[in-house]
PDB file of C-alpha atoms in Angstrom:
ATOM      1  CA  MET A   1      -6.113  23.081   9.301  1.00  0.00           C
ATOM      2  CA  ARG A   2      -2.926  21.471   8.580  1.00  0.00           C
ATOM      3  CA  VAL A   3      -3.076  17.945   6.992  1.00  0.00           C
ATOM      4  CA  HIS A   4       0.135  15.827   6.549  1.00  0.00           C
ATOM      5  CA  VAL A   5       0.037  13.176   3.642  1.00  0.00           C
ATOM      6  CA  VAL A   6       2.621  10.357   2.966  1.00  0.00           C
ATOM      7  CA  SER A   7       2.462   7.287   0.339  1.00  0.00           C
ATOM      8  CA  ASP A   8       4.846   4.436  -0.476  1.00  0.00           C
ATOM      9  CA  VAL A   9       5.617   3.936   2.946  1.00  0.00           C
ATOM     10  CA  HIS A  10       6.926   0.533   2.228  1.00  0.00           C
ATOM     11  CA  GLY A  11       7.941  -0.555   5.673  1.00  0.00           C
ATOM     12  CA  ASN A  12       9.283   2.870   6.910  1.00  0.00           C
ATOM     13  CA  SER A  13       7.845   2.665  10.653  1.00  0.00           C
ATOM     14  CA  GLN A  14      10.251   4.733  11.983  1.00  0.00           C
ATOM     15  CA  ASP A  15       9.676   7.802  10.287  1.00  0.00           C
ATOM     16  CA  LEU A  16       5.733   7.229  10.065  1.00  0.00           C
ATOM     17  CA  ALA A  17       5.742   7.434  13.934  1.00  0.00           C
ATOM     18  CA  THR A  18       6.632  11.120  13.741  1.00  0.00           C
ATOM     19  CA  ALA A  19       4.866  11.620  10.161  1.00  0.00           C
ATOM     20  CA  GLY A  20       1.768  13.322  11.632  1.00  0.00           C
ATOM     21  CA  ASP A  21       3.929  15.303  14.179  1.00  0.00           C
ATOM     22  CA  GLY A  22       2.368  19.203  14.346  1.00  0.00           C
ATOM     23  CA  ALA A  23      -0.578  18.003  12.048  1.00  0.00           C
ATOM     24  CA  ASP A  24      -4.392  17.898  12.469  1.00  0.00           C
ATOM     25  CA  ALA A  25      -4.616  14.568  10.627  1.00  0.00           C
ATOM     26  CA  LEU A  26      -2.178  12.150   8.525  1.00  0.00           C
ATOM     27  CA  VAL A  27      -3.600  10.612   5.235  1.00  0.00           C
ATOM     28  CA  CYS A  28      -2.039   7.739   4.116  1.00  0.00           C
ATOM     29  CA  LEU A  29      -2.089   6.682   0.283  1.00  0.00           C
ATOM     30  CA  GLY A  30      -1.004   3.324   0.716  1.00  0.00           C
ATOM     31  CA  ASP A  31       1.703   0.893  -0.282  1.00  0.00           C
ATOM     32  CA  LEU A  32       2.658   0.014   3.447  1.00  0.00           C
ATOM     33  CA  VAL A  33       4.194  -3.495   2.382  1.00  0.00           C
ATOM     34  CA  LEU A  34       7.868  -3.582   1.587  1.00  0.00           C
ATOM     35  CA  PHE A  35       8.170  -6.706  -0.749  1.00  0.00           C
ATOM     36  CA  LEU A  36      11.692  -5.423  -2.180  1.00  0.00           C
ATOM     37  CA  ASP A  37      13.769  -2.260  -2.057  1.00  0.00           C
ATOM     38  CA  TYR A  38      14.837  -1.429  -5.423  1.00  0.00           C
ATOM     39  CA  ALA A  39      17.517   0.602  -3.870  1.00  0.00           C
ATOM     40  CA  ASP A  40      18.572  -1.869  -1.177  1.00  0.00           C
ATOM     41  CA  HIS A  41      18.054  -5.236  -2.183  1.00  0.00           C
ATOM     42  CA  SER A  42      18.547  -6.499   1.130  1.00  0.00           C
ATOM     43  CA  ARG A  43      15.810  -5.261   2.427  1.00  0.00           C
ATOM     44  CA  GLY A  44      11.906  -6.377   2.093  1.00  0.00           C
ATOM     45  CA  ILE A  45       9.951  -9.710   2.108  1.00  0.00           C
ATOM     46  CA  PHE A  46      11.679 -11.158  -0.974  1.00  0.00           C
ATOM     47  CA  PRO A  47      15.315 -11.243   0.168  1.00  0.00           C
ATOM     48  CA  GLU A  48      14.278 -12.226   3.588  1.00  0.00           C
ATOM     49  CA  LEU A  49      12.922 -15.438   1.898  1.00  0.00           C
ATOM     50  CA  PHE A  50      15.463 -15.875  -0.680  1.00  0.00           C
ATOM     51  CA  GLY A  51      18.625 -14.166  -0.139  1.00  0.00           C
ATOM     52  CA  VAL A  52      20.188 -10.675  -1.684  1.00  0.00           C
ATOM     53  CA  GLU A  53      21.308 -12.457  -4.959  1.00  0.00           C
ATOM     54  CA  SER A  54      18.211 -13.689  -6.207  1.00  0.00           C
ATOM     55  CA  ALA A  55      16.252 -10.426  -5.071  1.00  0.00           C
ATOM     56  CA  ASP A  56      19.411  -8.762  -7.656  1.00  0.00           C
ATOM     57  CA  ARG A  57      18.169 -10.841 -10.319  1.00  0.00           C
ATOM     58  CA  ILE A  58      14.710 -10.221  -9.865  1.00  0.00           C
ATOM     59  CA  VAL A  59      15.412  -6.751  -9.957  1.00  0.00           C
ATOM     60  CA  GLU A  60      17.444  -6.967 -13.186  1.00  0.00           C
ATOM     61  CA  LEU A  61      15.023  -8.769 -14.980  1.00  0.00           C
ATOM     62  CA  ARG A  62      12.334  -6.659 -13.934  1.00  0.00           C
ATOM     63  CA  THR A  63      14.030  -3.296 -14.871  1.00  0.00           C
ATOM     64  CA  GLU A  64      15.037  -4.790 -18.336  1.00  0.00           C
ATOM     65  CA  ARG A  65      11.211  -5.361 -18.793  1.00  0.00           C
ATOM     66  CA  ARG A  66      12.008  -9.199 -19.080  1.00  0.00           C
ATOM     67  CA  PHE A  67       8.524  -9.737 -16.896  1.00  0.00           C
ATOM     68  CA  ALA A  68       8.078 -13.511 -18.240  1.00  0.00           C
ATOM     69  CA  GLU A  69      11.679 -14.425 -17.263  1.00  0.00           C
ATOM     70  CA  ALA A  70      11.270 -12.854 -14.015  1.00  0.00           C
ATOM     71  CA  ARG A  71       7.822 -14.880 -13.037  1.00  0.00           C
ATOM     72  CA  GLU A  72       9.444 -17.721 -14.393  1.00  0.00           C
ATOM     73  CA  PHE A  73      12.406 -17.269 -12.083  1.00  0.00           C
ATOM     74  CA  SER A  74      10.358 -16.379  -9.158  1.00  0.00           C
ATOM     75  CA  ALA A  75       8.199 -19.244  -9.671  1.00  0.00           C
ATOM     76  CA  GLY A  76      11.057 -21.454  -9.648  1.00  0.00           C
ATOM     77  CA  LEU A  77      11.944 -20.194  -6.057  1.00  0.00           C
ATOM     78  CA  TRP A  78       8.666 -20.506  -4.531  1.00  0.00           C
ATOM     79  CA  ALA A  79       8.195 -23.973  -5.498  1.00  0.00           C
ATOM     80  CA  GLY A  80       7.888 -26.119  -2.809  1.00  0.00           C
ATOM     81  CA  ILE A  81       6.960 -23.457  -0.388  1.00  0.00           C
ATOM     82  CA  ASP A  82       3.238 -22.233   0.464  1.00  0.00           C
ATOM     83  CA  ARG A  83       3.541 -18.952  -1.098  1.00  0.00           C
ATOM     84  CA  ARG A  84       0.122 -17.191   0.381  1.00  0.00           C
ATOM     85  CA  ALA A  85       1.374 -18.535   3.753  1.00  0.00           C
ATOM     86  CA  ALA A  86       4.871 -17.271   3.806  1.00  0.00           C
ATOM     87  CA  THR A  87       3.810 -14.060   2.293  1.00  0.00           C
ATOM     88  CA  GLU A  88       0.978 -13.413   4.842  1.00  0.00           C
ATOM     89  CA  ALA A  89       3.068 -14.084   7.555  1.00  0.00           C
ATOM     90  CA  ALA A  90       5.718 -11.704   6.177  1.00  0.00           C
ATOM     91  CA  VAL A  91       2.863  -8.996   5.727  1.00  0.00           C
ATOM     92  CA  ARG A  92       1.256  -9.143   9.389  1.00  0.00           C
ATOM     93  CA  ARG A  93       4.591  -8.542  10.870  1.00  0.00           C
ATOM     94  CA  GLN A  94       4.973  -5.648   9.046  1.00  0.00           C
ATOM     95  CA  TYR A  95       1.248  -4.169   9.288  1.00  0.00           C
ATOM     96  CA  ALA A  96       1.644  -4.982  13.177  1.00  0.00           C
ATOM     97  CA  GLU A  97       4.653  -2.468  13.102  1.00  0.00           C
ATOM     98  CA  LEU A  98       3.105  -0.045  10.846  1.00  0.00           C
ATOM     99  CA  PHE A  99      -0.400   0.370  11.925  1.00  0.00           C
ATOM    100  CA  ALA A 100       1.039   1.089  15.364  1.00  0.00           C
ATOM    101  CA  ALA A 101       2.888   4.046  14.241  1.00  0.00           C
ATOM    102  CA  PHE A 102       0.051   5.642  13.140  1.00  0.00           C
ATOM    103  CA  PRO A 103      -1.272   8.719  14.668  1.00  0.00           C
ATOM    104  CA  THR A 104      -4.782   9.867  15.559  1.00  0.00           C
ATOM    105  CA  PRO A 105      -6.657  10.733  13.481  1.00  0.00           C
ATOM    106  CA  THR A 106      -5.313   8.617  10.313  1.00  0.00           C
ATOM    107  CA  TYR A 107      -7.434   8.453   6.929  1.00  0.00           C
ATOM    108  CA  ALA A 108      -5.787   5.865   4.694  1.00  0.00           C
ATOM    109  CA  THR A 109      -6.370   3.699   1.822  1.00  0.00           C
ATOM    110  CA  TYR A 110      -4.623   0.962   0.044  1.00  0.00           C
ATOM    111  CA  GLY A 111      -1.743   0.743  -2.349  1.00  0.00           C
ATOM    112  CA  ASN A 112      -1.153  -1.806  -4.901  1.00  0.00           C
ATOM    113  CA  VAL A 113       1.175  -4.021  -2.854  1.00  0.00           C
ATOM    114  CA  ASP A 114      -0.918  -3.898   0.006  1.00  0.00           C
ATOM    115  CA  MET A 115      -3.555  -6.609   1.173  1.00  0.00           C
ATOM    116  CA  PRO A 116      -6.634  -5.253   2.125  1.00  0.00           C
ATOM    117  CA  PRO A 117      -8.153  -8.182   3.675  1.00  0.00           C
ATOM    118  CA  LEU A 118      -5.723  -7.946   6.643  1.00  0.00           C
ATOM    119  CA  TRP A 119      -6.348  -4.041   7.081  1.00  0.00           C
ATOM    120  CA  ALA A 120      -9.270  -4.618   9.562  1.00  0.00           C
ATOM    121  CA  GLU A 121      -7.017  -6.371  12.021  1.00  0.00           C
ATOM    122  CA  TYR A 122      -4.441  -4.091  12.413  1.00  0.00           C
ATOM    123  CA  ALA A 123      -6.381  -0.781  12.129  1.00  0.00           C
ATOM    124  CA  GLY A 124      -7.076   0.729  15.363  1.00  0.00           C
ATOM    125  CA  PRO A 125      -9.909   3.226  16.551  1.00  0.00           C
ATOM    126  CA  GLY A 126      -7.898   6.283  15.235  1.00  0.00           C
ATOM    127  CA  THR A 127      -7.238   4.792  11.677  1.00  0.00           C
ATOM    128  CA  THR A 128     -10.308   5.386   9.064  1.00  0.00           C
ATOM    129  CA  VAL A 129      -9.793   3.129   6.059  1.00  0.00           C
ATOM    130  CA  LEU A 130     -11.495   4.166   2.842  1.00  0.00           C
ATOM    131  CA  ASP A 131     -11.732   2.839  -0.449  1.00  0.00           C
ATOM    132  CA  GLY A 132     -14.273   4.446  -3.029  1.00  0.00           C
ATOM    133  CA  GLU A 133     -15.412   6.726   0.179  1.00  0.00           C
ATOM    134  CA  THR A 134     -15.254  10.223   1.110  1.00  0.00           C
ATOM    135  CA  VAL A 135     -14.855  11.750   4.609  1.00  0.00           C
ATOM    136  CA  ASP A 136     -14.989  15.313   5.963  1.00  0.00           C
ATOM    137  CA  ILE A 137     -11.400  16.849   7.129  1.00  0.00           C
ATOM    138  CA  GLY A 138     -11.806  20.419   8.458  1.00  0.00           C
ATOM    139  CA  GLY A 139     -14.628  21.406   5.996  1.00  0.00           C
ATOM    140  CA  ARG A 140     -13.111  19.782   3.127  1.00  0.00           C
ATOM    141  CA  ARG A 141     -14.320  16.856   1.458  1.00  0.00           C
ATOM    142  CA  PHE A 142     -11.748  14.129   0.901  1.00  0.00           C
ATOM    143  CA  GLY A 143     -12.417  11.186  -1.594  1.00  0.00           C
ATOM    144  CA  PHE A 144     -10.243   8.083  -1.503  1.00  0.00           C
ATOM    145  CA  VAL A 145      -9.548   5.399  -4.410  1.00  0.00           C
ATOM    146  CA  GLY A 146      -7.273   2.677  -3.320  1.00  0.00           C
ATOM    147  CA  GLY A 147      -5.409  -0.123  -5.226  1.00  0.00           C
ATOM    148  CA  GLY A 148      -3.787   0.150  -8.882  1.00  0.00           C
ATOM    149  CA  LEU A 149      -4.730  -1.255 -12.207  1.00  0.00           C
ATOM    150  CA  ARG A 150      -3.724  -4.359 -14.057  1.00  0.00           C
ATOM    151  CA  SER A 151      -0.136  -4.342 -15.017  1.00  0.00           C
ATOM    152  CA  PRO A 152       2.886  -6.627 -15.734  1.00  0.00           C
ATOM    153  CA  MET A 153       4.132  -6.855 -12.085  1.00  0.00           C
ATOM    154  CA  ARG A 154       1.107  -8.426 -11.110  1.00  0.00           C
ATOM    155  CA  THR A 155       1.042  -6.796  -7.470  1.00  0.00           C
ATOM    156  CA  PRO A 156      -1.059  -7.980  -4.933  1.00  0.00           C
ATOM    157  CA  TYR A 157      -4.043  -5.126  -5.150  1.00  0.00           C
ATOM    158  CA  GLU A 158      -4.434  -4.572  -8.815  1.00  0.00           C
ATOM    159  CA  ILE A 159      -8.170  -4.399 -10.171  1.00  0.00           C
ATOM    160  CA  ASP A 160      -9.646  -3.873 -13.458  1.00  0.00           C
ATOM    161  CA  ALA A 161     -10.317  -0.706 -14.866  1.00  0.00           C
ATOM    162  CA  GLU A 162     -13.976  -1.046 -14.564  1.00  0.00           C
ATOM    163  CA  THR A 163     -14.010  -1.763 -10.844  1.00  0.00           C
ATOM    164  CA  TYR A 164     -11.706   1.441 -10.347  1.00  0.00           C
ATOM    165  CA  ALA A 165     -13.569   3.701 -12.406  1.00  0.00           C
ATOM    166  CA  ALA A 166     -16.835   2.702 -10.382  1.00  0.00           C
ATOM    167  CA  LYS A 167     -14.948   3.557  -6.978  1.00  0.00           C
ATOM    168  CA  ILE A 168     -14.110   7.100  -8.348  1.00  0.00           C
ATOM    169  CA  ALA A 169     -17.791   7.603  -9.745  1.00  0.00           C
ATOM    170  CA  ALA A 170     -18.987   6.661  -6.252  1.00  0.00           C
ATOM    171  CA  LEU A 171     -17.111   9.468  -4.974  1.00  0.00           C
ATOM    172  CA  GLY A 172     -19.209  12.312  -6.260  1.00  0.00           C
ATOM    173  CA  GLU A 173     -18.179  16.009  -5.604  1.00  0.00           C
ATOM    174  CA  VAL A 174     -14.601  16.239  -3.577  1.00  0.00           C
ATOM    175  CA  ASP A 175     -12.506  19.221  -2.712  1.00  0.00           C
ATOM    176  CA  VAL A 176      -9.316  16.963  -2.361  1.00  0.00           C
ATOM    177  CA  LEU A 177      -9.104  13.745  -4.448  1.00  0.00           C
ATOM    178  CA  CYS A 178      -6.898  10.914  -3.017  1.00  0.00           C
ATOM    179  CA  SER A 179      -5.623   8.096  -4.822  1.00  0.00           C
ATOM    180  CA  HIS A 180      -2.606   5.665  -4.799  1.00  0.00           C
ATOM    181  CA  ILE A 181      -1.809   5.810  -8.452  1.00  0.00           C
ATOM    182  CA  PRO A 182      -1.501   9.004 -10.612  1.00  0.00           C
ATOM    183  CA  PRO A 183      -3.820  10.065 -13.480  1.00  0.00           C
ATOM    184  CA  ASP A 184      -3.074   8.732 -16.897  1.00  0.00           C
ATOM    185  CA  VAL A 185      -0.612  11.676 -17.567  1.00  0.00           C
ATOM    186  CA  PRO A 186       2.767  10.561 -19.162  1.00  0.00           C
ATOM    187  CA  GLU A 187       4.737  13.058 -17.048  1.00  0.00           C
ATOM    188  CA  LEU A 188       3.103  11.790 -14.227  1.00  0.00           C
ATOM    189  CA  CYS A 189       3.304   8.226 -14.696  1.00  0.00           C
ATOM    190  CA  TYR A 190       7.209   7.676 -15.845  1.00  0.00           C
ATOM    191  CA  ASP A 191       9.439   6.953 -13.307  1.00  0.00           C
ATOM    192  CA  THR A 192      12.975   8.277 -14.357  1.00  0.00           C
ATOM    193  CA  VAL A 193      15.111   5.683 -12.232  1.00  0.00           C
ATOM    194  CA  ALA A 194      13.176   2.587 -13.182  1.00  0.00           C
ATOM    195  CA  ARG A 195      12.885   4.204 -16.721  1.00  0.00           C
ATOM    196  CA  ARG A 196       9.417   3.031 -17.324  1.00  0.00           C
ATOM    197  CA  PHE A 197       6.144   4.212 -17.211  1.00  0.00           C
ATOM    198  CA  GLU A 198       3.712   3.380 -14.346  1.00  0.00           C
ATOM    199  CA  ARG A 199       0.013   2.512 -15.112  1.00  0.00           C
ATOM    200  CA  GLY A 200      -2.043   5.577 -14.606  1.00  0.00           C
ATOM    201  CA  SER A 201      -6.009   5.877 -14.780  1.00  0.00           C
ATOM    202  CA  GLU A 202      -7.924   7.386 -17.312  1.00  0.00           C
ATOM    203  CA  ALA A 203     -10.886   7.714 -15.106  1.00  0.00           C
ATOM    204  CA  LEU A 204      -8.932   9.620 -12.606  1.00  0.00           C
ATOM    205  CA  LEU A 205      -8.070  12.165 -15.331  1.00  0.00           C
ATOM    206  CA  GLU A 206     -11.533  12.233 -16.511  1.00  0.00           C
ATOM    207  CA  ALA A 207     -12.749  12.742 -12.789  1.00  0.00           C
ATOM    208  CA  ILE A 208     -10.088  15.869 -12.540  1.00  0.00           C
ATOM    209  CA  HIS A 209     -11.876  17.348 -15.554  1.00  0.00           C
ATOM    210  CA  ALA A 210     -15.252  16.609 -14.635  1.00  0.00           C
ATOM    211  CA  VAL A 211     -15.427  17.156 -10.705  1.00  0.00           C
ATOM    212  CA  ARG A 212     -12.457  19.871 -10.549  1.00  0.00           C
ATOM    213  CA  PRO A 213     -11.448  19.165  -7.190  1.00  0.00           C
ATOM    214  CA  ARG A 214      -8.529  21.543  -5.596  1.00  0.00           C
ATOM    215  CA  PHE A 215      -6.143  19.077  -5.413  1.00  0.00           C
ATOM    216  CA  HIS A 216      -5.382  15.515  -6.524  1.00  0.00           C
ATOM    217  CA  LEU A 217      -2.875  13.668  -4.146  1.00  0.00           C
ATOM    218  CA  PHE A 218      -1.444  10.346  -5.176  1.00  0.00           C
ATOM    219  CA  GLY A 219       2.095   8.318  -5.018  1.00  0.00           C
ATOM    220  CA  HIS A 220       3.115   5.225  -6.709  1.00  0.00           C
ATOM    221  CA  VAL A 221       5.689   6.960  -8.762  1.00  0.00           C
ATOM    222  CA  HIS A 222       8.798   6.591  -6.719  1.00  0.00           C
ATOM    223  CA  GLN A 223      10.932   9.092  -8.811  1.00  0.00           C
ATOM    224  CA  PRO A 224       8.478  10.903 -11.255  1.00  0.00           C
ATOM    225  CA  LEU A 225       9.577  12.991 -14.291  1.00  0.00           C
ATOM    226  CA  VAL A 226       7.191  15.503 -12.984  1.00  0.00           C
ATOM    227  CA  ARG A 227       6.250  15.610  -9.333  1.00  0.00           C
ATOM    228  CA  ARG A 228       3.552  18.398  -9.669  1.00  0.00           C
ATOM    229  CA  MET A 229       1.213  19.638 -12.458  1.00  0.00           C
ATOM    230  CA  ARG A 230      -1.925  21.963 -12.611  1.00  0.00           C
ATOM    231  CA  ILE A 231      -4.782  20.293 -14.876  1.00  0.00           C
ATOM    232  CA  GLY A 232      -7.425  23.082 -15.328  1.00  0.00           C
ATOM    233  CA  ALA A 233      -8.298  23.702 -11.873  1.00  0.00           C
ATOM    234  CA  THR A 234      -6.785  21.133  -9.936  1.00  0.00           C
ATOM    235  CA  GLU A 235      -3.119  20.863  -8.672  1.00  0.00           C
ATOM    236  CA  CYS A 236      -1.846  17.167  -8.913  1.00  0.00           C
ATOM    237  CA  VAL A 237       0.811  16.457  -6.753  1.00  0.00           C
ATOM    238  CA  ASN A 238       3.034  12.982  -6.255  1.00  0.00           C
ATOM    239  CA  VAL A 239       3.289  13.644  -2.422  1.00  0.00           C
ATOM    240  CA  GLY A 240       6.432  11.431  -2.532  1.00  0.00           C
ATOM    241  CA  HIS A 241       8.160   8.002  -2.190  1.00  0.00           C
ATOM    242  CA  PHE A 242       8.019   8.236   1.991  1.00  0.00           C
ATOM    243  CA  ASN A 243      10.052   5.356   2.149  1.00  0.00           C
ATOM    244  CA  ALA A 244      13.053   7.227   1.045  1.00  0.00           C
ATOM    245  CA  THR A 245      12.424  10.526   2.017  1.00  0.00           C
ATOM    246  CA  GLY A 246      10.551   9.873   5.513  1.00  0.00           C
ATOM    247  CA  THR A 247       9.131  13.408   4.978  1.00  0.00           C
ATOM    248  CA  PRO A 248       5.405  14.183   4.791  1.00  0.00           C
ATOM    249  CA  TRP A 249       3.645  16.197   2.224  1.00  0.00           C
ATOM    250  CA  VAL A 250       1.960  19.336   3.657  1.00  0.00           C
ATOM    251  CA  LEU A 251      -1.392  20.663   3.179  1.00  0.00           C
ATOM    252  CA  GLU A 252      -2.444  23.428   4.935  1.00  0.00           C
ATOM    253  CA  TRP A 253      -5.804  26.033   4.905  1.00  0.00           C
TER     254      TRP A 253
END
């Protein structure tokens, strides 16, 4: 059995179209949408609406952790614009292209920048969307937990820690634990390029100790200090920033 795993696609539909080649199934751990590419400020919804100079400025403020100033700057740009309508229209254009690129079968969960209410409209019969749910793939039980936790970035699908923990608890025993964000381990949460800790989940770490899955697969941290770490019986793996690499991580058994 061969499963390919991707995360943080961020608009890379070209490579997504071939990500399942040679695999029995594709697993996607979210963040399909590209709001702003921190490596190329000309790409994404934000520069499409407000231009590259504005994108340069918002990246500068966020990188310097001046989040209040970033929110104030962003609010000024959005003044007079129906933010919800403009964002949804742009996301819909991306989703139409990205979901069309998914092979059959694909098993997917949401990232923190995704818009879950729209997924049902775009997921075809070959794509199974899971969040706080499990599925059997080749005789192994995979559990999926989507979204992120509350952060200063205020991305679209951030939820409170209690709700997130309840989704993990609903999985029960799993062989492979799949989430968008990492467990709350500093080495797995630190982004060496952004120079900050992304928020990991204490509940995920607790589940690793209690359930002891064979693997915990996640993304979210684009340039992690550590990509892979064993915690007890569990191999924890950041499957990579697919937008940049275009290469899926491979799980075989």
